[in-house]
PDB file of C-alpha atoms in Angstrom:
ATOM      1  CA  MET A   1      -0.006   0.018   0.049  1.00 27.00           C
ATOM      2  CA  SER A   2       2.795   2.452   0.919  1.00 33.00           C
ATOM      3  CA  SER A   3       4.527   1.890  -2.376  1.00 33.00           C
ATOM      4  CA  ILE A   4       1.372   2.836  -4.296  1.00 38.00           C
ATOM      5  CA  ILE A   5       0.910   5.956  -2.290  1.00 40.00           C
ATOM      6  CA  HIS A   6       4.571   6.872  -2.876  1.00 46.00           C
ATOM      7  CA  SER A   7       4.272   6.269  -6.633  1.00 49.00           C
ATOM      8  CA  GLN A   8       1.364   8.796  -6.735  1.00 67.00           C
ATOM      9  CA  PHE A   9       2.730  11.468  -4.440  1.00 72.00           C
ATOM     10  CA  ASP A  10       6.312  12.302  -3.409  1.00 81.00           C
ATOM     11  CA  ILE A  11       6.810  15.238  -1.083  1.00 84.00           C
ATOM     12  CA  ASN A  12      10.141  16.643   0.149  1.00 89.00           C
ATOM     13  CA  VAL A  13       9.885  19.028   3.078  1.00 92.00           C
ATOM     14  CA  LEU A  14      12.946  21.301   3.161  1.00 92.00           C
ATOM     15  CA  ASP A  15      12.182  23.567   6.088  1.00 91.00           C
ATOM     16  CA  VAL A  16       9.453  24.380   8.590  1.00 90.00           C
ATOM     17  CA  LEU A  17       9.538  27.816  10.191  1.00 89.00           C
ATOM     18  CA  LYS A  18       7.594  30.183  12.395  1.00 88.00           C
ATOM     19  CA  ILE A  19       8.631  33.767  11.645  1.00 86.00           C
ATOM     20  CA  GLN A  20       7.640  36.683  13.921  1.00 83.00           C
ATOM     21  CA  TYR A  21       8.451  40.250  12.912  1.00 80.00           C
ATOM     22  CA  GLN A  22       7.677  43.943  13.598  1.00 78.00           C
ATOM     23  CA  LYS A  23       7.885  44.672   9.928  1.00 77.00           C
ATOM     24  CA  ARG A  24       8.894  42.525   7.019  1.00 76.00           C
ATOM     25  CA  ILE A  25      10.377  43.700   3.686  1.00 78.00           C
ATOM     26  CA  LEU A  26      11.712  41.249   1.100  1.00 78.00           C
ATOM     27  CA  PHE A  27      12.709  42.484  -2.325  1.00 76.00           C
ATOM     28  CA  ASP A  28      13.448  40.123  -5.283  1.00 79.00           C
ATOM     29  CA  TYR A  29      13.555  37.122  -2.998  1.00 83.00           C
ATOM     30  CA  VAL A  30      14.056  33.827  -4.894  1.00 85.00           C
ATOM     31  CA  GLN A  31      14.099  30.197  -3.753  1.00 85.00           C
ATOM     32  CA  SER A  32      14.564  26.952  -5.578  1.00 87.00           C
ATOM     33  CA  CYS A  33      11.453  25.369  -4.077  1.00 89.00           C
ATOM     34  CA  TYR A  34       7.828  26.253  -3.275  1.00 90.00           C
ATOM     35  CA  THR A  35       7.209  28.285  -0.156  1.00 91.00           C
ATOM     36  CA  VAL A  36       3.746  27.909   1.462  1.00 93.00           C
ATOM     37  CA  SER A  37       3.429  30.781   3.914  1.00 93.00           C
ATOM     38  CA  TYR A  38       0.367  31.046   6.217  1.00 95.00           C
ATOM     39  CA  ILE A  39      -0.253  34.389   7.820  1.00 94.00           C
ATOM     40  CA  GLN A  40      -1.245  33.761  11.464  1.00 94.00           C
ATOM     41  CA  LYS A  41      -1.094  37.469  12.306  1.00 92.00           C
ATOM     42  CA  GLY A  42      -0.767  40.684  10.208  1.00 91.00           C
ATOM     43  CA  GLU A  43      -1.220  41.803   6.715  1.00 90.00           C
ATOM     44  CA  VAL A  44       1.256  41.916   3.837  1.00 88.00           C
ATOM     45  CA  LEU A  45       1.528  43.117   0.268  1.00 87.00           C
ATOM     46  CA  THR A  46       3.044  40.486  -1.951  1.00 85.00           C
ATOM     47  CA  THR A  47       4.038  41.106  -5.601  1.00 83.00           C
ATOM     48  CA  SER A  48       5.467  38.935  -8.313  1.00 78.00           C
ATOM     49  CA  SER A  49       5.208  38.436 -12.023  1.00 75.00           C
ATOM     50  CA  GLU A  50       1.646  37.269 -11.414  1.00 73.00           C
ATOM     51  CA  GLY A  51       0.479  40.534 -10.015  1.00 77.00           C
ATOM     52  CA  GLU A  52      -0.072  42.346  -6.740  1.00 82.00           C
ATOM     53  CA  TYR A  53      -2.004  40.818  -3.837  1.00 84.00           C
ATOM     54  CA  VAL A  54      -2.860  41.685  -0.296  1.00 87.00           C
ATOM     55  CA  ALA A  55      -2.740  38.750   2.103  1.00 88.00           C
ATOM     56  CA  SER A  56      -4.109  38.911   5.670  1.00 91.00           C
ATOM     57  CA  ALA A  57      -4.493  36.681   8.704  1.00 92.00           C
ATOM     58  CA  GLY A  58      -5.994  33.339   7.876  1.00 94.00           C
ATOM     59  CA  GLU A  59      -4.624  33.307   4.280  1.00 94.00           C
ATOM     60  CA  VAL A  60      -1.888  31.347   2.597  1.00 94.00           C
ATOM     61  CA  MET A  61       0.645  32.772   0.115  1.00 92.00           C
ATOM     62  CA  ILE A  62       2.254  30.281  -2.310  1.00 90.00           C
ATOM     63  CA  HIS A  63       5.566  31.450  -3.803  1.00 89.00           C
ATOM     64  CA  ARG A  64       6.764  29.638  -6.887  1.00 87.00           C
ATOM     65  CA  PRO A  65      10.376  28.400  -7.250  1.00 87.00           C
ATOM     66  CA  ASN A  66      12.872  30.464  -9.169  1.00 86.00           C
ATOM     67  CA  GLU A  67      10.492  33.380  -9.482  1.00 85.00           C
ATOM     68  CA  PRO A  68      11.432  36.645  -7.690  1.00 86.00           C
ATOM     69  CA  PHE A  69       8.764  37.989  -5.328  1.00 84.00           C
ATOM     70  CA  ASN A  70       8.367  40.859  -2.823  1.00 84.00           C
ATOM     71  CA  VAL A  71       6.744  40.770   0.562  1.00 84.00           C
ATOM     72  CA  ILE A  72       6.120  44.103   2.382  1.00 85.00           C
ATOM     73  CA  SER A  73       4.521  44.558   5.722  1.00 84.00           C
ATOM     74  CA  LYS A  74       4.609  47.608   7.980  1.00 77.00           C
ATOM     75  CA  THR A  75       2.811  45.969  10.919  1.00 82.00           C
ATOM     76  CA  ASP A  76       3.579  43.220  13.405  1.00 86.00           C
ATOM     77  CA  GLY A  77       3.061  39.745  11.997  1.00 88.00           C
ATOM     78  CA  VAL A  78       3.533  36.024  12.406  1.00 89.00           C
ATOM     79  CA  HIS A  79       3.978  33.656   9.503  1.00 91.00           C
ATOM     80  CA  TYR A  80       3.904  29.781   9.492  1.00 93.00           C
ATOM     81  CA  LEU A  81       5.722  28.559   6.486  1.00 91.00           C
ATOM     82  CA  PHE A  82       7.189  25.446   5.004  1.00 93.00           C
ATOM     83  CA  ASN A  83       9.352  24.902   1.937  1.00 92.00           C
ATOM     84  CA  ILE A  84       8.676  21.896  -0.229  1.00 92.00           C
ATOM     85  CA  ASN A  85       9.119  20.146  -3.507  1.00 89.00           C
ATOM     86  CA  ALA A  86       6.091  17.988  -4.410  1.00 85.00           C
ATOM     87  CA  LYS A  87       5.848  15.522  -7.275  1.00 83.00           C
ATOM     88  CA  VAL A  88       2.995  13.273  -8.418  1.00 77.00           C
ATOM     89  CA  LYS A  89       2.628  10.457 -10.900  1.00 68.00           C
ATOM     90  CA  ASP A  90       5.802  10.293 -13.106  1.00 70.00           C
ATOM     91  CA  GLY A  91       7.674  13.121 -11.491  1.00 71.00           C
ATOM     92  CA  ASP A  92       5.197  15.875 -12.560  1.00 78.00           C
ATOM     93  CA  ASP A  93       5.126  19.044 -10.427  1.00 79.00           C
ATOM     94  CA  PHE A  94       2.164  18.862  -8.035  1.00 80.00           C
ATOM     95  CA  PHE A  95       1.497  22.603  -8.260  1.00 78.00           C
ATOM     96  CA  LYS A  96       1.414  22.560 -12.035  1.00 77.00           C
ATOM     97  CA  LEU A  97      -1.032  19.702 -12.200  1.00 75.00           C
ATOM     98  CA  PHE A  98      -3.167  21.282  -9.554  1.00 75.00           C
ATOM     99  CA  PRO A  99      -2.690  24.975  -9.891  1.00 73.00           C
ATOM    100  CA  LEU A 100      -3.619  26.982  -6.857  1.00 79.00           C
ATOM    101  CA  GLY A 101      -4.022  30.745  -6.423  1.00 79.00           C
ATOM    102  CA  LYS A 102      -1.361  33.032  -5.205  1.00 84.00           C
ATOM    103  CA  VAL A 103      -3.321  33.809  -2.071  1.00 89.00           C
ATOM    104  CA  ILE A 104      -5.876  31.476  -0.609  1.00 91.00           C
ATOM    105  CA  ARG A 105      -8.095  31.910   2.474  1.00 92.00           C
ATOM    106  CA  VAL A 106      -7.917  28.731   4.657  1.00 93.00           C
ATOM    107  CA  ARG A 107     -11.307  27.268   5.443  1.00 91.00           C
ATOM    108  CA  ASP A 108     -10.486  26.265   9.060  1.00 92.00           C
ATOM    109  CA  ARG A 109      -7.802  28.361  10.689  1.00 93.00           C
ATOM    110  CA  SER A 110      -7.648  26.532  14.029  1.00 92.00           C
ATOM    111  CA  GLU A 111      -7.261  23.122  12.335  1.00 93.00           C
ATOM    112  CA  TYR A 112      -4.537  24.427   9.974  1.00 94.00           C
ATOM    113  CA  GLU A 113      -2.614  26.047  12.804  1.00 93.00           C
ATOM    114  CA  ARG A 114      -2.937  22.931  14.973  1.00 91.00           C
ATOM    115  CA  ARG A 115      -1.650  20.662  12.200  1.00 92.00           C
ATOM    116  CA  PHE A 116       1.163  23.102  11.473  1.00 92.00           C
ATOM    117  CA  ASP A 117       2.266  23.093  15.076  1.00 89.00           C
ATOM    118  CA  GLU A 118       2.455  19.232  14.893  1.00 89.00           C
ATOM    119  CA  LEU A 119       4.477  19.532  11.762  1.00 90.00           C
ATOM    120  CA  ARG A 120       6.830  22.077  13.378  1.00 89.00           C
ATOM    121  CA  SER A 121       7.246  19.943  16.456  1.00 86.00           C
ATOM    122  CA  LEU A 122       8.086  16.865  14.390  1.00 85.00           C
ATOM    123  CA  TRP A 123      10.498  18.842  12.155  1.00 88.00           C
ATOM    124  CA  LEU A 124      12.485  19.842  15.214  1.00 83.00           C
ATOM    125  CA  GLN A 125      12.889  16.264  16.329  1.00 80.00           C
ATOM    126  CA  GLU A 126      15.855  14.030  15.475  1.00 79.00           C
ATOM    127  CA  GLU A 127      15.479  12.769  11.879  1.00 81.00           C
ATOM    128  CA  ASP A 128      14.656   9.098  11.198  1.00 82.00           C
ATOM    129  CA  ASP A 129      12.466   7.197   8.732  1.00 85.00           C
ATOM    130  CA  PHE A 130       9.347   7.283  10.865  1.00 85.00           C
ATOM    131  CA  ARG A 131       9.648  10.938  11.591  1.00 84.00           C
ATOM    132  CA  ASN A 132      10.112  11.662   7.899  1.00 88.00           C
ATOM    133  CA  VAL A 133       6.947   9.765   7.024  1.00 88.00           C
ATOM    134  CA  GLN A 134       5.059  11.735   9.656  1.00 89.00           C
ATOM    135  CA  VAL A 135       6.457  15.090   8.352  1.00 91.00           C
ATOM    136  CA  GLY A 136       5.466  14.172   4.788  1.00 89.00           C
ATOM    137  CA  SER A 137       1.967  13.182   5.843  1.00 89.00           C
ATOM    138  CA  LEU A 138       1.328  16.417   7.742  1.00 91.00           C
ATOM    139  CA  ALA A 139       2.640  18.520   4.888  1.00 92.00           C
ATOM    140  CA  PHE A 140       0.327  16.593   2.580  1.00 89.00           C
ATOM    141  CA  PHE A 141      -2.589  17.321   4.988  1.00 91.00           C
ATOM    142  CA  LEU A 142      -1.855  21.014   4.919  1.00 93.00           C
ATOM    143  CA  LEU A 143      -1.747  20.969   1.098  1.00 91.00           C
ATOM    144  CA  TYR A 144      -5.098  19.081   1.181  1.00 89.00           C
ATOM    145  CA  GLU A 145      -6.576  21.803   3.389  1.00 92.00           C
ATOM    146  CA  ILE A 146      -5.339  24.446   0.957  1.00 91.00           C
ATOM    147  CA  MET A 147      -6.882  22.586  -1.958  1.00 88.00           C
ATOM    148  CA  GLU A 148     -10.170  22.124  -0.222  1.00 89.00           C
ATOM    149  CA  SER A 149     -10.188  25.795   0.709  1.00 88.00           C
ATOM    150  CA  THR A 150      -9.727  26.648  -3.005  1.00 83.00           C
ATOM    151  CA  LYS A 151     -12.810  24.591  -3.869  1.00 74.00           C
ATOM    152  CA  LEU A 152     -14.855  26.601  -1.341  1.00 65.00           C
ATOM    153  CA  GLY A 153     -13.935  29.837  -3.134  1.00 55.00           C
ATOM    154  CA  GLY A 154     -10.874  30.774  -1.143  1.00 46.00           C
ATOM    155  CA  ARG A 155      -8.750  31.375  -4.241  1.00 45.00           C
ATOM    156  CA  ARG A 156      -8.039  35.020  -4.774  1.00 45.00           C
ATOM    157  CA  SER A 157      -7.250  36.818  -8.006  1.00 43.00           C
ATOM    158  CA  SER A 158      -5.000  39.877  -8.311  1.00 43.00           C
ATOM    159  CA  ARG A 159      -6.647  42.870  -6.728  1.00 42.00           C
ATOM    160  CA  ASP A 160      -5.166  45.135  -9.411  1.00 40.00           C
ATOM    161  CA  PRO A 161      -5.315  43.509 -12.853  1.00 39.00           C
ATOM    162  CA  PHE A 162      -3.072  44.917 -15.508  1.00 37.00           C
ATOM    163  CA  ILE A 163      -4.957  47.326 -17.817  1.00 40.00           C
ATOM    164  CA  THR A 164      -3.562  49.323 -20.640  1.00 44.00           C
ATOM    165  CA  ASP A 165      -4.243  52.778 -19.080  1.00 56.00           C
ATOM    166  CA  ARG A 166      -3.044  51.910 -15.645  1.00 69.00           C
ATOM    167  CA  PHE A 167      -0.009  54.019 -15.852  1.00 80.00           C
ATOM    168  CA  ASN A 168      -1.325  57.027 -17.828  1.00 75.00           C
ATOM    169  CA  GLU A 169      -0.500  59.278 -14.908  1.00 83.00           C
ATOM    170  CA  ALA A 170       3.086  58.199 -15.013  1.00 87.00           C
ATOM    171  CA  LEU A 171       3.262  58.893 -18.735  1.00 86.00           C
ATOM    172  CA  GLN A 172       1.843  62.334 -18.328  1.00 83.00           C
ATOM    173  CA  TYR A 173       4.189  63.040 -15.398  1.00 91.00           C
ATOM    174  CA  MET A 174       7.186  62.186 -17.658  1.00 90.00           C
ATOM    175  CA  GLU A 175       5.858  64.111 -20.658  1.00 87.00           C
ATOM    176  CA  GLU A 176       5.455  67.274 -18.546  1.00 88.00           C
ATOM    177  CA  ARG A 177       8.981  66.966 -17.112  1.00 92.00           C
ATOM    178  CA  LEU A 178      11.145  65.737 -19.973  1.00 92.00           C
ATOM    179  CA  ASP A 179      13.754  68.448 -19.227  1.00 93.00           C
ATOM    180  CA  GLN A 180      14.074  67.318 -15.593  1.00 94.00           C
ATOM    181  CA  GLU A 181      15.811  64.424 -13.784  1.00 94.00           C
ATOM    182  CA  ILE A 182      13.197  61.671 -13.147  1.00 95.00           C
ATOM    183  CA  SER A 183      13.855  58.435 -11.308  1.00 95.00           C
ATOM    184  CA  ARG A 184      12.040  55.161 -11.179  1.00 94.00           C
ATOM    185  CA  GLU A 185      11.512  55.669  -7.433  1.00 95.00           C
ATOM    186  CA  GLU A 186       9.910  59.142  -8.092  1.00 95.00           C
ATOM    187  CA  LEU A 187       7.449  57.540 -10.534  1.00 94.00           C
ATOM    188  CA  SER A 188       6.629  54.639  -8.315  1.00 92.00           C
ATOM    189  CA  LYS A 189       5.606  57.023  -5.514  1.00 91.00           C
ATOM    190  CA  LEU A 190       2.702  58.231  -7.712  1.00 89.00           C
ATOM    191  CA  TYR A 191       1.172  54.779  -7.200  1.00 85.00           C
ATOM    192  CA  HIS A 192       2.515  54.071  -3.650  1.00 84.00           C
ATOM    193  CA  MET A 193       4.273  51.030  -5.128  1.00 85.00           C
ATOM    194  CA  ASN A 194       7.610  49.397  -4.585  1.00 89.00           C
ATOM    195  CA  PRO A 195       9.950  50.613  -7.343  1.00 90.00           C
ATOM    196  CA  VAL A 196      10.965  47.103  -8.371  1.00 90.00           C
ATOM    197  CA  TYR A 197       7.374  45.905  -8.705  1.00 87.00           C
ATOM    198  CA  PHE A 198       6.298  49.198 -10.414  1.00 88.00           C
ATOM    199  CA  SER A 199       8.987  48.731 -13.014  1.00 91.00           C
ATOM    200  CA  ARG A 200       7.827  45.159 -13.691  1.00 88.00           C
ATOM    201  CA  ALA A 201       4.173  45.993 -13.854  1.00 85.00           C
ATOM    202  CA  PHE A 202       4.929  49.005 -16.179  1.00 85.00           C
ATOM    203  CA  GLN A 203       7.000  46.850 -18.428  1.00 86.00           C
ATOM    204  CA  LYS A 204       4.349  44.178 -18.639  1.00 80.00           C
ATOM    205  CA  ILE A 205       2.017  46.667 -20.266  1.00 74.00           C
ATOM    206  CA  TYR A 206       4.381  48.772 -22.397  1.00 76.00           C
ATOM    207  CA  LYS A 207       7.147  46.257 -23.049  1.00 79.00           C
ATOM    208  CA  LEU A 208       9.560  49.013 -21.903  1.00 84.00           C
ATOM    209  CA  THR A 209      10.869  49.858 -18.379  1.00 92.00           C
ATOM    210  CA  PRO A 210       9.860  53.276 -17.038  1.00 92.00           C
ATOM    211  CA  MET A 211      13.397  54.591 -17.809  1.00 95.00           C
ATOM    212  CA  GLN A 212      13.301  53.188 -21.297  1.00 92.00           C
ATOM    213  CA  MET A 213       9.978  54.870 -21.847  1.00 89.00           C
ATOM    214  CA  LEU A 214      11.343  58.168 -20.565  1.00 93.00           C
ATOM    215  CA  ARG A 215      14.245  57.883 -23.060  1.00 94.00           C
ATOM    216  CA  LYS A 216      11.748  57.118 -25.831  1.00 89.00           C
ATOM    217  CA  LEU A 217       9.566  60.128 -24.974  1.00 89.00           C
ATOM    218  CA  ARG A 218      12.604  62.427 -24.828  1.00 93.00           C
ATOM    219  CA  LEU A 219      13.851  61.335 -28.182  1.00 92.00           C
ATOM    220  CA  GLN A 220      10.422  61.678 -29.761  1.00 88.00           C
ATOM    221  CA  GLN A 221      10.179  65.259 -28.476  1.00 88.00           C
ATOM    222  CA  ALA A 222      13.697  66.025 -29.770  1.00 92.00           C
ATOM    223  CA  LYS A 223      12.730  64.622 -33.166  1.00 89.00           C
ATOM    224  CA  GLN A 224       9.626  66.812 -33.321  1.00 84.00           C
ATOM    225  CA  MET A 225      11.583  69.924 -32.236  1.00 88.00           C
ATOM    226  CA  LEU A 226      14.154  69.270 -34.949  1.00 90.00           C
ATOM    227  CA  GLU A 227      11.361  69.015 -37.518  1.00 85.00           C
ATOM    228  CA  TYR A 228       9.171  72.017 -36.454  1.00 77.00           C
ATOM    229  CA  THR A 229      11.486  74.566 -34.734  1.00 85.00           C
ATOM    230  CA  ASP A 230      14.709  76.442 -35.336  1.00 87.00           C
ATOM    231  CA  TYR A 231      16.123  75.849 -31.869  1.00 91.00           C
ATOM    232  CA  THR A 232      19.809  74.971 -31.639  1.00 94.00           C
ATOM    233  CA  ILE A 233      20.880  71.430 -30.967  1.00 95.00           C
ATOM    234  CA  GLU A 234      22.174  72.516 -27.489  1.00 95.00           C
ATOM    235  CA  HIS A 235      18.784  74.065 -26.654  1.00 95.00           C
ATOM    236  CA  ILE A 236      16.796  70.989 -27.826  1.00 95.00           C
ATOM    237  CA  SER A 237      19.136  68.572 -25.927  1.00 95.00           C
ATOM    238  CA  GLN A 238      18.521  70.582 -22.681  1.00 94.00           C
ATOM    239  CA  ARG A 239      14.743  70.741 -23.251  1.00 93.00           C
ATOM    240  CA  CYS A 240      14.737  66.981 -23.644  1.00 94.00           C
ATOM    241  CA  GLY A 241      16.710  66.251 -20.522  1.00 94.00           C
ATOM    242  CA  TYR A 242      20.183  65.845 -22.109  1.00 93.00           C
ATOM    243  CA  TYR A 243      22.584  68.347 -20.564  1.00 88.00           C
ATOM    244  CA  ASP A 244      25.462  67.174 -22.740  1.00 91.00           C
ATOM    245  CA  ALA A 245      24.785  67.960 -26.373  1.00 92.00           C
ATOM    246  CA  SER A 246      27.413  65.460 -27.601  1.00 93.00           C
ATOM    247  CA  HIS A 247      25.802  62.692 -25.588  1.00 94.00           C
ATOM    248  CA  PHE A 248      22.457  63.684 -26.876  1.00 94.00           C
ATOM    249  CA  SER A 249      23.719  63.478 -30.446  1.00 94.00           C
ATOM    250  CA  LYS A 250      25.160  60.034 -29.814  1.00 95.00           C
ATOM    251  CA  VAL A 251      21.865  58.732 -28.316  1.00 94.00           C
ATOM    252  CA  PHE A 252      19.774  60.269 -31.111  1.00 95.00           C
ATOM    253  CA  ARG A 253      21.980  58.755 -33.770  1.00 94.00           C
ATOM    254  CA  GLY A 254      21.680  55.340 -32.079  1.00 94.00           C
ATOM    255  CA  GLU A 255      17.946  55.574 -32.244  1.00 92.00           C
ATOM    256  CA  TYR A 256      17.325  57.083 -35.646  1.00 92.00           C
ATOM    257  CA  GLY A 257      20.517  56.316 -37.594  1.00 93.00           C
ATOM    258  CA  LYS A 258      21.384  59.991 -38.035  1.00 92.00           C
ATOM    259  CA  GLY A 259      22.724  62.750 -35.727  1.00 94.00           C
ATOM    260  CA  PRO A 260      20.401  65.679 -34.928  1.00 94.00           C
ATOM    261  CA  ALA A 261      21.975  68.057 -37.345  1.00 93.00           C
ATOM    262  CA  GLU A 262      21.986  65.549 -40.163  1.00 93.00           C
ATOM    263  CA  TYR A 263      18.346  64.551 -39.400  1.00 91.00           C
ATOM    264  CA  ARG A 264      17.255  68.238 -39.552  1.00 90.00           C
ATOM    265  CA  LYS A 265      18.941  68.700 -42.912  1.00 88.00           C
ATOM    266  CA  SER A 266      17.215  65.605 -44.281  1.00 86.00           C
ATOM    267  CA  ILE A 267      13.859  66.970 -43.140  1.00 79.00           C
ATOM    268  CA  GLU A 268      14.557  70.350 -44.713  1.00 74.00           C
ATOM    269  CA  PHE A 269      15.571  68.705 -47.970  1.00 62.00           C
ATOM    270  CA  THR A 270      12.396  66.625 -47.963  1.00 58.00           C
ATOM    271  CA  LYS A 271      10.225  69.684 -47.256  1.00 49.00           C
ATOM    272  CA  THR A 272      11.934  71.663 -50.015  1.00 53.00           C
ATOM    273  CA  ASN A 273      11.379  68.918 -52.562  1.00 52.00           C
ATOM    274  CA  ILE A 274       7.759  68.518 -51.581  1.00 41.00           C
ATOM    275  CA  ALA A 275       7.188  72.256 -51.868  1.00 42.00           C
ATOM    276  CA  ALA A 276       8.886  72.565 -55.263  1.00 46.00           C
ATOM    277  CA  PRO A 277       6.507  72.723 -58.292  1.00 46.00           C
TER     278      PRO A 277
END
């Protein structure tokens, strides 16, 4: 019987922890395994490539392996977490065969906490075969509780789905200040977001980082000023946030294949030819 169970489900528990903190800030944290983190007390903002979520007491966060994530909490908190690798059938990843939400509300908090305490107590004991079976069984029970909670509607979707106009305020902010120094941190404050997550969320929509978008907007304005004004190259470079005209010329050439002066001459030549009878 045990061999049949093992052939269907293989769980490897790597660590079992209780973490208590006054505040908790993790940026770009990466692990090679799954982390199942239950919030016994407190509330956190967790962000990853999947989106942004708020998780509070009684909910479980599941962090995927090899995917950077952030966890931010400004209040006291207690987390019960265990790190695992879980396989089923022919070595398939359990979490890929049975996808769960990023944040799940546990259906029975007291039972989950009681079972976790048993798991933690066993984990701290001296390792032997019997203890390892017990640890695996309790970890499986906790996963079962999470899956059942999902069936009851505990699965949560991102609170802030990506939409194409989400960062219009940031774009307008940049366009109004192209001649000024602007940082990613400055832009992220407009949304009260962590700069790292803000950059990732912005890039998911526009396929450019905020700083790449700023560069694009500056060069587009420079191009328009070369086409429609008689301002000097030095003046245009300053109006577009480049205080070194030679650097501006180099960047402009890299983008458009011609330096600013050469580009202006080509535009004037085109306009002359179009205007000629």
